[in-house]
PDB file of C-alpha atoms in Angstrom:
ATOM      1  CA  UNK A   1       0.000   0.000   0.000  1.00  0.00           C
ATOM      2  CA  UNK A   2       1.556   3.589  -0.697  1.00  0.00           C
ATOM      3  CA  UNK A   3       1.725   6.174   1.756  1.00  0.00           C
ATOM      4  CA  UNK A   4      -0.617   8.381  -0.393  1.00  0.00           C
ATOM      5  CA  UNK A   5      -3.355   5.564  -0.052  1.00  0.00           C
ATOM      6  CA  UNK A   6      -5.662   4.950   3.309  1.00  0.00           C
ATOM      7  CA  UNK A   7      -6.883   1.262   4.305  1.00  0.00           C
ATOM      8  CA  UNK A   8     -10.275   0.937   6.018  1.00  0.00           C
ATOM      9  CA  UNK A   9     -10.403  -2.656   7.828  1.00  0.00           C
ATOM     10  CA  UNK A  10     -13.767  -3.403   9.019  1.00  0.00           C
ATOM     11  CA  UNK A  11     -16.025  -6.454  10.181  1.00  0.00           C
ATOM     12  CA  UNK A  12     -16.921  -8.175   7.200  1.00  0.00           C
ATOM     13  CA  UNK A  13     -19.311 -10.628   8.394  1.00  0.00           C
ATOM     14  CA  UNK A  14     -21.438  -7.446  10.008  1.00  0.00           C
ATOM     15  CA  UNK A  15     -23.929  -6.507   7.695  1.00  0.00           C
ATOM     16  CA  UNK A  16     -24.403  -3.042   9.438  1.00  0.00           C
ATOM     17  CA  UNK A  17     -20.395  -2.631   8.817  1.00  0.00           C
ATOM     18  CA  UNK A  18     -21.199  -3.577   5.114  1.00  0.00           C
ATOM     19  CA  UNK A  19     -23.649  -1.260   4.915  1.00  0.00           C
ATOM     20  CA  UNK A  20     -21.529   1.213   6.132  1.00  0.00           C
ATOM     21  CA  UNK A  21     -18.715   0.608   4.015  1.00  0.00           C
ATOM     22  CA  UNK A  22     -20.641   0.471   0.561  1.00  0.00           C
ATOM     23  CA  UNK A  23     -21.804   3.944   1.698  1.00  0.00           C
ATOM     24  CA  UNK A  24     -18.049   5.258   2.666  1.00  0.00           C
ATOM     25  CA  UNK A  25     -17.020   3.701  -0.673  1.00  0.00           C
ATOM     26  CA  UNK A  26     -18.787   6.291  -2.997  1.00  0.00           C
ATOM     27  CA  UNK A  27     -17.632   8.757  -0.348  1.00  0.00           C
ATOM     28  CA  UNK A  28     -14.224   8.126  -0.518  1.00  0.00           C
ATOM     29  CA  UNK A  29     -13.513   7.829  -3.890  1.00  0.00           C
ATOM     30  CA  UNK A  30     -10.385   5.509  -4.450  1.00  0.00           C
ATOM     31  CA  UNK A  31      -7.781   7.576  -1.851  1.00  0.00           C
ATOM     32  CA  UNK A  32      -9.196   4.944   0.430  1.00  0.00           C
ATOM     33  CA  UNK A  33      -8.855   0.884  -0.065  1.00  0.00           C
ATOM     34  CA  UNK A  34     -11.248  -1.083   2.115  1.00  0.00           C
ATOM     35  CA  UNK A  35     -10.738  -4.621   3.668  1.00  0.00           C
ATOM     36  CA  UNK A  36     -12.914  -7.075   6.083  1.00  0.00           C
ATOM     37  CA  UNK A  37     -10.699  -8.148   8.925  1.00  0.00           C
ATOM     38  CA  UNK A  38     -11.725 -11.883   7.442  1.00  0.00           C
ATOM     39  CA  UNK A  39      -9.611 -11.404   4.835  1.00  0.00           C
ATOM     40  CA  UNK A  40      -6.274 -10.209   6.139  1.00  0.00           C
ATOM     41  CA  UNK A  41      -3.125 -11.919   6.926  1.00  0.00           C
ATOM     42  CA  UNK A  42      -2.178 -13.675   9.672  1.00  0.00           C
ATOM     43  CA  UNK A  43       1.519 -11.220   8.912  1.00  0.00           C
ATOM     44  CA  UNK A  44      -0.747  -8.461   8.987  1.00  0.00           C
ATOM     45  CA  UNK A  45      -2.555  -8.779  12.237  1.00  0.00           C
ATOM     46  CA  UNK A  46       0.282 -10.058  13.700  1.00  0.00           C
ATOM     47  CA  UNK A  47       2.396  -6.819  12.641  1.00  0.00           C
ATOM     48  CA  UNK A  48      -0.575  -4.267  13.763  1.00  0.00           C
ATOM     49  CA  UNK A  49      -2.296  -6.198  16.621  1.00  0.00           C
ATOM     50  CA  UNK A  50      -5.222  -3.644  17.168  1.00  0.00           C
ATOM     51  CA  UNK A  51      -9.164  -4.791  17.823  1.00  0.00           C
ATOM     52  CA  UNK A  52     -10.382  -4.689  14.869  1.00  0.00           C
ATOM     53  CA  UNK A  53     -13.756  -6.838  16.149  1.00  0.00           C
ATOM     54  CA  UNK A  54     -14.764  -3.750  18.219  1.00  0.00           C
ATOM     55  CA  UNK A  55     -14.125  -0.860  15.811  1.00  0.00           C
ATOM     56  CA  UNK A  56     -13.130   0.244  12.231  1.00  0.00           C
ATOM     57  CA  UNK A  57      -9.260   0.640  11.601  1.00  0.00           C
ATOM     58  CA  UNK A  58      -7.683   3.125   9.661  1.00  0.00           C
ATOM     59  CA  UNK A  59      -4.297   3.229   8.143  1.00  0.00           C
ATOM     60  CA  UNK A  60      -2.214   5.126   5.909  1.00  0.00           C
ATOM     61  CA  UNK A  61       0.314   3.273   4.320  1.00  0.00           C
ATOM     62  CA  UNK A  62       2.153   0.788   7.451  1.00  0.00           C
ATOM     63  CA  UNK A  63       0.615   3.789  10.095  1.00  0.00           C
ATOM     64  CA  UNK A  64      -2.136   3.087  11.985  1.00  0.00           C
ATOM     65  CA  UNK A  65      -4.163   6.770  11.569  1.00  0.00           C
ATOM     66  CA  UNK A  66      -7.417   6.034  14.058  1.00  0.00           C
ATOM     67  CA  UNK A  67      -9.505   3.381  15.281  1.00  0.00           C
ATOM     68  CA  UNK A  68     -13.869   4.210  16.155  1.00  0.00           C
ATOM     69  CA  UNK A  69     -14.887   7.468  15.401  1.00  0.00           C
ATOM     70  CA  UNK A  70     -12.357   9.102  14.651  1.00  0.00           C
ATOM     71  CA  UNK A  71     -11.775   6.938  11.982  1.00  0.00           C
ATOM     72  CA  UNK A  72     -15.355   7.316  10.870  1.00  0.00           C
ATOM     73  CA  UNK A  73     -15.160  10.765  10.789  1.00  0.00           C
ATOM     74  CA  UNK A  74     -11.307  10.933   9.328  1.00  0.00           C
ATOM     75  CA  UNK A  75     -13.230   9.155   6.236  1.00  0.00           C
ATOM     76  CA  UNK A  76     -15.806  12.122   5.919  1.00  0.00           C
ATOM     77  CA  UNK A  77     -12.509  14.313   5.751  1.00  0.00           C
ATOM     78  CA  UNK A  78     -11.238  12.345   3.310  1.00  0.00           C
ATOM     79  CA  UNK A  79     -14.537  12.753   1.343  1.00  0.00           C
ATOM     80  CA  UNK A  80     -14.709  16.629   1.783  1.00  0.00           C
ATOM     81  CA  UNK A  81     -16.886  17.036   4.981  1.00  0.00           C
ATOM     82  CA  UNK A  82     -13.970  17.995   7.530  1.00  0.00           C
ATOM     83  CA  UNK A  83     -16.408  19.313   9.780  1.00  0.00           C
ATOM     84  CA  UNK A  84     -16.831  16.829  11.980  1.00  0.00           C
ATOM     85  CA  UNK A  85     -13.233  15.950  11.902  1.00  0.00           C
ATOM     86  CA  UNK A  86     -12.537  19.525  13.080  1.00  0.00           C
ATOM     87  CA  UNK A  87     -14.208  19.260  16.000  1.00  0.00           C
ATOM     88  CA  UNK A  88     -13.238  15.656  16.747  1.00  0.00           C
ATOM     89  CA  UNK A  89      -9.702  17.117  16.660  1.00  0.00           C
ATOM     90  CA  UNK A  90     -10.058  20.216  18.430  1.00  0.00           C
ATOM     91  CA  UNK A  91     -12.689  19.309  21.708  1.00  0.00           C
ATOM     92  CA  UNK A  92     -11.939  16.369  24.096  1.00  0.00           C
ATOM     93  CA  UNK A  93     -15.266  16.274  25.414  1.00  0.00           C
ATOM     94  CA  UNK A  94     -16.276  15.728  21.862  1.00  0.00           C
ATOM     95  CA  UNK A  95     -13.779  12.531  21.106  1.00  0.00           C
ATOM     96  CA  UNK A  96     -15.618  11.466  24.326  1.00  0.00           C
ATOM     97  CA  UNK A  97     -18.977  11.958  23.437  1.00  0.00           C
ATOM     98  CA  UNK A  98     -18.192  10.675  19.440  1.00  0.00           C
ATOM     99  CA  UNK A  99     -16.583   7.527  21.072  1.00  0.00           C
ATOM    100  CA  UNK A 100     -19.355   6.309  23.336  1.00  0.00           C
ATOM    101  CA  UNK A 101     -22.052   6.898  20.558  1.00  0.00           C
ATOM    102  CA  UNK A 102     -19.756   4.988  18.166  1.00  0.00           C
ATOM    103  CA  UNK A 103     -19.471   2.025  20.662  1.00  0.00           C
ATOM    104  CA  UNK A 104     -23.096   2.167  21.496  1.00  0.00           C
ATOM    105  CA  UNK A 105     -24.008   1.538  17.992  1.00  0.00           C
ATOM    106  CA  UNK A 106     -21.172  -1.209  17.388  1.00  0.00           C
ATOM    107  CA  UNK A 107     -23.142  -3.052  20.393  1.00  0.00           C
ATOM    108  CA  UNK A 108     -26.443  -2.714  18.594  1.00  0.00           C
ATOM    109  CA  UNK A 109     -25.404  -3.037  15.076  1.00  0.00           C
ATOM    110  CA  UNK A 110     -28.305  -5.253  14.476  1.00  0.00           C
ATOM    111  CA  UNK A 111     -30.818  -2.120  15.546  1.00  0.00           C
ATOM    112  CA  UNK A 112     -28.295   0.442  13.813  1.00  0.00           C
ATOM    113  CA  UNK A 113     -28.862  -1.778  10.786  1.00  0.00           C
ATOM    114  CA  UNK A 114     -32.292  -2.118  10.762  1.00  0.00           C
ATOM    115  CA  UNK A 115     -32.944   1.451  11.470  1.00  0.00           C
ATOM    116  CA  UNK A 116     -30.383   3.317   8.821  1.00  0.00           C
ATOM    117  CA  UNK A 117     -31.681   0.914   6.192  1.00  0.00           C
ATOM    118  CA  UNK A 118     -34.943   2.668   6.631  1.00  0.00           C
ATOM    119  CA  UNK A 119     -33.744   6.342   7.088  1.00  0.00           C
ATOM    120  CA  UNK A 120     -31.526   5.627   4.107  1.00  0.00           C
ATOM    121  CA  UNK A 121     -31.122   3.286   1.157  1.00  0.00           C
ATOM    122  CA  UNK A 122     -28.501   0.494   0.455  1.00  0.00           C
ATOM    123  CA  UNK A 123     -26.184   2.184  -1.931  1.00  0.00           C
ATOM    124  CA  UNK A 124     -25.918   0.349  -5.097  1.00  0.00           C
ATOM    125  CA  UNK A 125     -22.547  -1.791  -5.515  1.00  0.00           C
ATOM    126  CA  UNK A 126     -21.042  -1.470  -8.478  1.00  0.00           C
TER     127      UNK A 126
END
C-alpha cells in the first residue's frame, strides 16, 4: 500500500459494517482501499495487533491513523466534509462523546442496521 493511499479494515461478516462501508465507498472515492478483517493476513494482524472486532481501523500506508470514530469521521474528511473531523480534533469532550455513541451503535449493530436501512437506502454496488 503507498503512503498516499488509506486502508479501512472493518467487520466483514457485520452486515451493518457492510452497509456502512458500501456507503463510505462512494464517499471516498479511491484515496481509500477497504478490507474485512476476514480477509487479512495472519503477517498483517500479527504486525498491527489492534481490535479490529470492536471498531473500524484506519491506516495510511504501514501507520495506523485512528480506530472508532475518529476513523469514521477521518473518512468524511477524506470525502470533503472535515467538519466533523474539526471538532473531533479540536474538543476532548467531543472525542468522548463521538466515542461512546460509536461504541453504542457497534453493540447494537443489528438495531443500527435495521434502522439506517430505513432512514436511508442500500447504496448500489457497483
Amino acid at each position: 500500500m503507498s503512503d498516499d493511499n488509506f486502508l479501512l479494515i472493518y467487520d466483514g461478516d457485520c452486515g451493518f459494517c457492510r452497509y456502512c462501508v458500501a456507503h463510505a465507498r462512494k464517499m471516498c472515492g479511491p484515496h481509500v482501499s477497504f478490507s474485512p478483517l476476514q480477509q487479512l493476513s495472519e503477517d498483517f494482524l500479527h504486525t498491527h495487533p489492534y481490535d479490529y472486532e470492536s471498531a473500524i481501523q484506519l491506516f495510511r500506508g504501514d501507520r495506523h491513523i485512528a480506530t472508532g470514530a475518529g476513523a469514521a469521521f477521518r473518512l468524511r474528511a477524506l470525502a470533503g466534509a472535515s467538519r466533523w473531523w474539526g471538532w473531533y480534533s479540536r474538543y476532548a469532550w467531543f472525542v468522548t462523546l463521538s466515542e461512546a455513541i460509536y461504541h453504542w451503535v457497534a453493540r447494537h449493530r443489528t438495531l443500527c442496521y435495521r434502522v439506517a436501512k430505513r432512514l436511508w437506502p442500500e447504496p448500489e454496488v457497483h
